[in-house]
Amino acid sequence: MATRTDAPTRREQILKEAARLFAERGFHGVGVDEIGAAVGISGPGLYRHFAGKDAMLAELLVGISGQLLTGAKRRLAEADGVPPEAVLDSLIEGHIDFALDDRPLITLHDRELDRLRDSDRKLVRQLQRQYVELWVEVLREVYPGITEPAARSAVHSVFGLLNSTPHLGRPGSLPGRGATAELLHRMARGAFAAAGAE
């Protein structure tokens, strides 16, 4: 989503607007007609792309978990021979891009994950665990003295910090994307340094 540079497909447009509307008003507060109107098609026209709102929600939450994992794996593959600190910086930058560019998905995850079918919710959790473990491995290379449980706790804590972006105020009230990204990066590195000093 945030990393694409070509024009979004109709399906991607629908998902983006569905995420925004679900985050603003809740899953049950939005009808298919409203989602359709936001992308210029009729509500029933959405059924050519999705079986219903449940399918949209599943694709949004499973999709973003998969994208984060894929992006992290790509960053690790591109970092062959790079110092571990630079790899950690790259992972942080990737997550900050998500946290700043896909804020509605964070809200959606927090509020609506339990609405997914069990199989979809389990898949989200599985993808998230794999994503965390990639970070844990890199963090333990940067701070060899940190235990695995402490590294895992630190990663989850930093995710909480980075994923706080929906609570930072309206987009226009932030100091600017670049300055916000730099601040989040410094805070994440500071949190990891504190954990690694134990």
PDB file of N, CA and C in Angstrom, residues 81-150:
ATOM      1  N   GLY A  81      25.835  -8.335   4.361  1.00  0.00           N
ATOM      2  CA  GLY A  81      27.136  -7.714   4.570  1.00  0.00           C
ATOM      3  C   GLY A  81      27.081  -6.336   5.211  1.00  0.00           C
ATOM      4  N   VAL A  82      25.885  -5.866   5.519  1.00  0.00           N
ATOM      5  CA  VAL A  82      25.709  -4.557   6.147  1.00  0.00           C
ATOM      6  C   VAL A  82      25.787  -4.727   7.667  1.00  0.00           C
ATOM      7  N   PRO A  83      26.365  -3.774   8.400  1.00  0.00           N
ATOM      8  CA  PRO A  83      26.430  -3.893   9.862  1.00  0.00           C
ATOM      9  C   PRO A  83      25.035  -4.053  10.471  1.00  0.00           C
ATOM     10  N   PRO A  84      24.903  -4.834  11.551  1.00  0.00           N
ATOM     11  CA  PRO A  84      23.593  -5.063  12.169  1.00  0.00           C
ATOM     12  C   PRO A  84      22.865  -3.781  12.560  1.00  0.00           C
ATOM     13  N   GLU A  85      23.613  -2.750  12.983  1.00  0.00           N
ATOM     14  CA  GLU A  85      22.970  -1.490  13.353  1.00  0.00           C
ATOM     15  C   GLU A  85      22.228  -0.885  12.159  1.00  0.00           C
ATOM     16  N   ALA A  86      22.819  -0.977  10.966  1.00  0.00           N
ATOM     17  CA  ALA A  86      22.179  -0.445   9.760  1.00  0.00           C
ATOM     18  C   ALA A  86      20.954  -1.277   9.386  1.00  0.00           C
ATOM     19  N   VAL A  87      21.034  -2.584   9.633  1.00  0.00           N
ATOM     20  CA  VAL A  87      19.881  -3.448   9.358  1.00  0.00           C
ATOM     21  C   VAL A  87      18.728  -3.071  10.289  1.00  0.00           C
ATOM     22  N   LEU A  88      19.051  -2.862  11.566  1.00  0.00           N
ATOM     23  CA  LEU A  88      18.018  -2.458  12.525  1.00  0.00           C
ATOM     24  C   LEU A  88      17.413  -1.113  12.115  1.00  0.00           C
ATOM     25  N   ASP A  89      18.255  -0.175  11.698  1.00  0.00           N
ATOM     26  CA  ASP A  89      17.748   1.116  11.228  1.00  0.00           C
ATOM     27  C   ASP A  89      16.791   0.937  10.048  1.00  0.00           C
ATOM     28  N   SER A  90      17.133   0.024   9.145  1.00  0.00           N
ATOM     29  CA  SER A  90      16.298  -0.219   7.974  1.00  0.00           C
ATOM     30  C   SER A  90      14.938  -0.790   8.382  1.00  0.00           C
ATOM     31  N   LEU A  91      14.942  -1.729   9.328  1.00  0.00           N
ATOM     32  CA  LEU A  91      13.676  -2.289   9.817  1.00  0.00           C
ATOM     33  C   LEU A  91      12.819  -1.204  10.464  1.00  0.00           C
ATOM     34  N   ILE A  92      13.465  -0.364  11.268  1.00  0.00           N
ATOM     35  CA  ILE A  92      12.733   0.721  11.927  1.00  0.00           C
ATOM     36  C   ILE A  92      12.130   1.656  10.887  1.00  0.00           C
ATOM     37  N   GLU A  93      12.915   2.009   9.868  1.00  0.00           N
ATOM     38  CA  GLU A  93      12.421   2.912   8.821  1.00  0.00           C
ATOM     39  C   GLU A  93      11.218   2.315   8.109  1.00  0.00           C
ATOM     40  N   GLY A  94      11.275   1.018   7.825  1.00  0.00           N
ATOM     41  CA  GLY A  94      10.153   0.364   7.151  1.00  0.00           C
ATOM     42  C   GLY A  94       8.896   0.396   7.990  1.00  0.00           C
ATOM     43  N   HIS A  95       9.040   0.160   9.291  1.00  0.00           N
ATOM     44  CA  HIS A  95       7.858   0.161  10.150  1.00  0.00           C
ATOM     45  C   HIS A  95       7.326   1.584  10.335  1.00  0.00           C
ATOM     46  N   ILE A  96       8.219   2.556  10.381  1.00  0.00           N
ATOM     47  CA  ILE A  96       7.779   3.951  10.483  1.00  0.00           C
ATOM     48  C   ILE A  96       6.997   4.350   9.230  1.00  0.00           C
ATOM     49  N   ASP A  97       7.440   3.909   8.056  1.00  0.00           N
ATOM     50  CA  ASP A  97       6.685   4.203   6.832  1.00  0.00           C
ATOM     51  C   ASP A  97       5.256   3.683   6.967  1.00  0.00           C
ATOM     52  N   PHE A  98       5.115   2.454   7.444  1.00  0.00           N
ATOM     53  CA  PHE A  98       3.780   1.892   7.663  1.00  0.00           C
ATOM     54  C   PHE A  98       3.003   2.719   8.684  1.00  0.00           C
ATOM     55  N   ALA A  99       3.651   3.036   9.800  1.00  0.00           N
ATOM     56  CA  ALA A  99       2.962   3.723  10.896  1.00  0.00           C
ATOM     57  C   ALA A  99       2.492   5.118  10.500  1.00  0.00           C
ATOM     58  N   LEU A 100       3.219   5.775   9.605  1.00  0.00           N
ATOM     59  CA  LEU A 100       2.831   7.117   9.178  1.00  0.00           C
ATOM     60  C   LEU A 100       1.902   7.107   7.969  1.00  0.00           C
ATOM     61  N   ASP A 101       2.063   6.130   7.083  1.00  0.00           N
ATOM     62  CA  ASP A 101       1.308   6.125   5.836  1.00  0.00           C
ATOM     63  C   ASP A 101       0.019   5.312   5.892  1.00  0.00           C
ATOM     64  N   ASP A 102      -0.067   4.385   6.822  1.00  0.00           N
ATOM     65  CA  ASP A 102      -1.234   3.497   6.904  1.00  0.00           C
ATOM     66  C   ASP A 102      -1.874   3.556   8.282  1.00  0.00           C
ATOM     67  N   ARG A 103      -1.987   4.759   8.822  1.00  0.00           N
ATOM     68  CA  ARG A 103      -2.525   4.923  10.177  1.00  0.00           C
ATOM     69  C   ARG A 103      -3.911   4.304  10.367  1.00  0.00           C
ATOM     70  N   PRO A 104      -4.825   4.390   9.396  1.00  0.00           N
ATOM     71  CA  PRO A 104      -6.135   3.762   9.603  1.00  0.00           C
ATOM     72  C   PRO A 104      -6.048   2.257   9.861  1.00  0.00           C
ATOM     73  N   LEU A 105      -5.044   1.596   9.268  1.00  0.00           N
ATOM     74  CA  LEU A 105      -4.921   0.146   9.468  1.00  0.00           C
ATOM     75  C   LEU A 105      -4.521  -0.189  10.902  1.00  0.00           C
ATOM     76  N   ILE A 106      -3.777   0.700  11.546  1.00  0.00           N
ATOM     77  CA  ILE A 106      -3.420   0.479  12.949  1.00  0.00           C
ATOM     78  C   ILE A 106      -4.673   0.552  13.810  1.00  0.00           C
ATOM     79  N   THR A 107      -5.472   1.566  13.578  1.00  0.00           N
ATOM     80  CA  THR A 107      -6.731   1.705  14.305  1.00  0.00           C
ATOM     81  C   THR A 107      -7.632   0.511  14.041  1.00  0.00           C
ATOM     82  N   LEU A 108      -7.709   0.110  12.794  1.00  0.00           N
ATOM     83  CA  LEU A 108      -8.552  -1.018  12.407  1.00  0.00           C
ATOM     84  C   LEU A 108      -8.103  -2.298  13.103  1.00  0.00           C
ATOM     85  N   HIS A 109      -6.807  -2.524  13.134  1.00  0.00           N
ATOM     86  CA  HIS A 109      -6.281  -3.713  13.796  1.00  0.00           C
ATOM     87  C   HIS A 109      -6.646  -3.708  15.273  1.00  0.00           C
ATOM     88  N   ASP A 110      -6.450  -2.579  15.927  1.00  0.00           N
ATOM     89  CA  ASP A 110      -6.729  -2.488  17.364  1.00  0.00           C
ATOM     90  C   ASP A 110      -8.198  -2.726  17.679  1.00  0.00           C
ATOM     91  N   ARG A 111      -9.080  -2.220  16.827  1.00  0.00           N
ATOM     92  CA  ARG A 111     -10.517  -2.285  17.117  1.00  0.00           C
ATOM     93  C   ARG A 111     -11.226  -3.519  16.591  1.00  0.00           C
ATOM     94  N   GLU A 112     -10.786  -4.008  15.436  1.00  0.00           N
ATOM     95  CA  GLU A 112     -11.611  -4.968  14.708  1.00  0.00           C
ATOM     96  C   GLU A 112     -10.993  -6.347  14.507  1.00  0.00           C
ATOM     97  N   LEU A 113      -9.793  -6.593  15.019  1.00  0.00           N
ATOM     98  CA  LEU A 113      -9.159  -7.898  14.788  1.00  0.00           C
ATOM     99  C   LEU A 113     -10.047  -9.048  15.239  1.00  0.00           C
ATOM    100  N   ASP A 114     -10.739  -8.885  16.341  1.00  0.00           N
ATOM    101  CA  ASP A 114     -11.582  -9.965  16.864  1.00  0.00           C
ATOM    102  C   ASP A 114     -12.783 -10.264  15.979  1.00  0.00           C
ATOM    103  N   ARG A 115     -13.076  -9.412  15.009  1.00  0.00           N
ATOM    104  CA  ARG A 115     -14.201  -9.661  14.105  1.00  0.00           C
ATOM    105  C   ARG A 115     -13.834 -10.637  12.987  1.00  0.00           C
ATOM    106  N   LEU A 116     -12.545 -10.895  12.813  1.00  0.00           N
ATOM    107  CA  LEU A 116     -12.132 -11.815  11.757  1.00  0.00           C
ATOM    108  C   LEU A 116     -12.538 -13.242  12.102  1.00  0.00           C
ATOM    109  N   ARG A 117     -12.720 -14.048  11.060  1.00  0.00           N
ATOM    110  CA  ARG A 117     -12.911 -15.487  11.279  1.00  0.00           C
ATOM    111  C   ARG A 117     -11.679 -16.025  11.989  1.00  0.00           C
ATOM    112  N   ASP A 118     -11.848 -17.107  12.727  1.00  0.00           N
ATOM    113  CA  ASP A 118     -10.726 -17.687  13.480  1.00  0.00           C
ATOM    114  C   ASP A 118      -9.532 -17.952  12.581  1.00  0.00           C
ATOM    115  N   SER A 119      -9.770 -18.504  11.394  1.00  0.00           N
ATOM    116  CA  SER A 119      -8.654 -18.852  10.507  1.00  0.00           C
ATOM    117  C   SER A 119      -7.892 -17.607  10.068  1.00  0.00           C
ATOM    118  N   ASP A 120      -8.618 -16.530   9.763  1.00  0.00           N
ATOM    119  CA  ASP A 120      -7.941 -15.293   9.352  1.00  0.00           C
ATOM    120  C   ASP A 120      -7.201 -14.654  10.522  1.00  0.00           C
ATOM    121  N   ARG A 121      -7.813 -14.666  11.697  1.00  0.00           N
ATOM    122  CA  ARG A 121      -7.158 -14.098  12.876  1.00  0.00           C
ATOM    123  C   ARG A 121      -5.886 -14.881  13.204  1.00  0.00           C
ATOM    124  N   LYS A 122      -5.943 -16.203  13.095  1.00  0.00           N
ATOM    125  CA  LYS A 122      -4.747 -17.016  13.349  1.00  0.00           C
ATOM    126  C   LYS A 122      -3.658 -16.717  12.332  1.00  0.00           C
ATOM    127  N   LEU A 123      -4.054 -16.489  11.088  1.00  0.00           N
ATOM    128  CA  LEU A 123      -3.063 -16.162  10.058  1.00  0.00           C
ATOM    129  C   LEU A 123      -2.404 -14.816  10.354  1.00  0.00           C
ATOM    130  N   VAL A 124      -3.196 -13.825  10.763  1.00  0.00           N
ATOM    131  CA  VAL A 124      -2.631 -12.524  11.143  1.00  0.00           C
ATOM    132  C   VAL A 124      -1.609 -12.716  12.252  1.00  0.00           C
ATOM    133  N   ARG A 125      -1.973 -13.454  13.281  1.00  0.00           N
ATOM    134  CA  ARG A 125      -1.068 -13.674  14.414  1.00  0.00           C
ATOM    135  C   ARG A 125       0.188 -14.430  13.990  1.00  0.00           C
ATOM    136  N   GLN A 126       0.041 -15.390  13.105  1.00  0.00           N
ATOM    137  CA  GLN A 126       1.203 -16.138  12.627  1.00  0.00           C
ATOM    138  C   GLN A 126       2.165 -15.224  11.870  1.00  0.00           C
ATOM    139  N   LEU A 127       1.629 -14.397  10.985  1.00  0.00           N
ATOM    140  CA  LEU A 127       2.466 -13.464  10.229  1.00  0.00           C
ATOM    141  C   LEU A 127       3.146 -12.472  11.168  1.00  0.00           C
ATOM    142  N   GLN A 128       2.414 -12.005  12.167  1.00  0.00           N
ATOM    143  CA  GLN A 128       2.983 -11.054  13.118  1.00  0.00           C
ATOM    144  C   GLN A 128       4.105 -11.689  13.934  1.00  0.00           C
ATOM    145  N   ARG A 129       3.924 -12.946  14.347  1.00  0.00           N
ATOM    146  CA  ARG A 129       4.993 -13.633  15.107  1.00  0.00           C
ATOM    147  C   ARG A 129       6.258 -13.754  14.274  1.00  0.00           C
ATOM    148  N   GLN A 130       6.109 -14.094  13.001  1.00  0.00           N
ATOM    149  CA  GLN A 130       7.279 -14.202  12.125  1.00  0.00           C
ATOM    150  C   GLN A 130       7.972 -12.853  11.978  1.00  0.00           C
ATOM    151  N   TYR A 131       7.179 -11.811  11.874  1.00  0.00           N
ATOM    152  CA  TYR A 131       7.728 -10.447  11.751  1.00  0.00           C
ATOM    153  C   TYR A 131       8.519 -10.083  13.007  1.00  0.00           C
ATOM    154  N   VAL A 132       7.951 -10.356  14.164  1.00  0.00           N
ATOM    155  CA  VAL A 132       8.633 -10.072  15.429  1.00  0.00           C
ATOM    156  C   VAL A 132       9.955 -10.830  15.501  1.00  0.00           C
ATOM    157  N   GLU A 133       9.944 -12.103  15.120  1.00  0.00           N
ATOM    158  CA  GLU A 133      11.158 -12.920  15.245  1.00  0.00           C
ATOM    159  C   GLU A 133      12.288 -12.407  14.366  1.00  0.00           C
ATOM    160  N   LEU A 134      11.973 -11.830  13.203  1.00  0.00           N
ATOM    161  CA  LEU A 134      13.016 -11.222  12.367  1.00  0.00           C
ATOM    162  C   LEU A 134      13.688 -10.070  13.117  1.00  0.00           C
ATOM    163  N   TRP A 135      12.870  -9.257  13.778  1.00  0.00           N
ATOM    164  CA  TRP A 135      13.409  -8.134  14.549  1.00  0.00           C
ATOM    165  C   TRP A 135      14.240  -8.637  15.725  1.00  0.00           C
ATOM    166  N   VAL A 136      13.762  -9.660  16.410  1.00  0.00           N
ATOM    167  CA  VAL A 136      14.470 -10.196  17.579  1.00  0.00           C
ATOM    168  C   VAL A 136      15.865 -10.652  17.169  1.00  0.00           C
ATOM    169  N   GLU A 137      15.947 -11.337  16.045  1.00  0.00           N
ATOM    170  CA  GLU A 137      17.245 -11.833  15.569  1.00  0.00           C
ATOM    171  C   GLU A 137      18.218 -10.688  15.311  1.00  0.00           C
ATOM    172  N   VAL A 138      17.736  -9.645  14.642  1.00  0.00           N
ATOM    173  CA  VAL A 138      18.602  -8.497  14.347  1.00  0.00           C
ATOM    174  C   VAL A 138      18.974  -7.761  15.633  1.00  0.00           C
ATOM    175  N   LEU A 139      18.015  -7.580  16.516  1.00  0.00           N
ATOM    176  CA  LEU A 139      18.282  -6.865  17.768  1.00  0.00           C
ATOM    177  C   LEU A 139      19.348  -7.576  18.588  1.00  0.00           C
ATOM    178  N   ARG A 140      19.321  -8.903  18.589  1.00  0.00           N
ATOM    179  CA  ARG A 140      20.317  -9.662  19.363  1.00  0.00           C
ATOM    180  C   ARG A 140      21.695  -9.631  18.706  1.00  0.00           C
ATOM    181  N   GLU A 141      21.743  -9.321  17.414  1.00  0.00           N
ATOM    182  CA  GLU A 141      23.045  -9.113  16.771  1.00  0.00           C
ATOM    183  C   GLU A 141      23.618  -7.761  17.178  1.00  0.00           C
ATOM    184  N   VAL A 142      22.740  -6.761  17.308  1.00  0.00           N
ATOM    185  CA  VAL A 142      23.194  -5.433  17.702  1.00  0.00           C
ATOM    186  C   VAL A 142      23.580  -5.408  19.175  1.00  0.00           C
ATOM    187  N   TYR A 143      22.794  -6.096  20.004  1.00  0.00           N
ATOM    188  CA  TYR A 143      23.032  -6.146  21.451  1.00  0.00           C
ATOM    189  C   TYR A 143      23.171  -7.614  21.874  1.00  0.00           C
ATOM    190  N   PRO A 144      24.358  -8.200  21.716  1.00  0.00           N
ATOM    191  CA  PRO A 144      24.539  -9.629  21.969  1.00  0.00           C
ATOM    192  C   PRO A 144      24.216 -10.060  23.401  1.00  0.00           C
ATOM    193  N   GLY A 145      24.253  -9.134  24.351  1.00  0.00           N
ATOM    194  CA  GLY A 145      23.993  -9.509  25.735  1.00  0.00           C
ATOM    195  C   GLY A 145      22.519  -9.620  26.088  1.00  0.00           C
ATOM    196  N   ILE A 146      21.647  -9.182  25.200  1.00  0.00           N
ATOM    197  CA  ILE A 146      20.219  -9.196  25.527  1.00  0.00           C
ATOM    198  C   ILE A 146      19.660 -10.612  25.354  1.00  0.00           C
ATOM    199  N   THR A 147      18.853 -11.032  26.296  1.00  0.00           N
ATOM    200  CA  THR A 147      18.259 -12.366  26.194  1.00  0.00           C
ATOM    201  C   THR A 147      17.147 -12.355  25.152  1.00  0.00           C
ATOM    202  N   GLU A 148      16.781 -13.534  24.693  1.00  0.00           N
ATOM    203  CA  GLU A 148      15.719 -13.620  23.697  1.00  0.00           C
ATOM    204  C   GLU A 148      14.383 -13.087  24.232  1.00  0.00           C
ATOM    205  N   PRO A 149      13.974 -13.475  25.459  1.00  0.00           N
ATOM    206  CA  PRO A 149      12.708 -12.914  25.969  1.00  0.00           C
ATOM    207  C   PRO A 149      12.750 -11.393  26.118  1.00  0.00           C
ATOM    208  N   ALA A 150      13.890 -10.857  26.560  1.00  0.00           N
ATOM    209  CA  ALA A 150      14.004  -9.406  26.706  1.00  0.00           C
ATOM    210  C   ALA A 150      13.973  -8.728  25.341  1.00  0.00           C
TER     211      ALA A 150
END
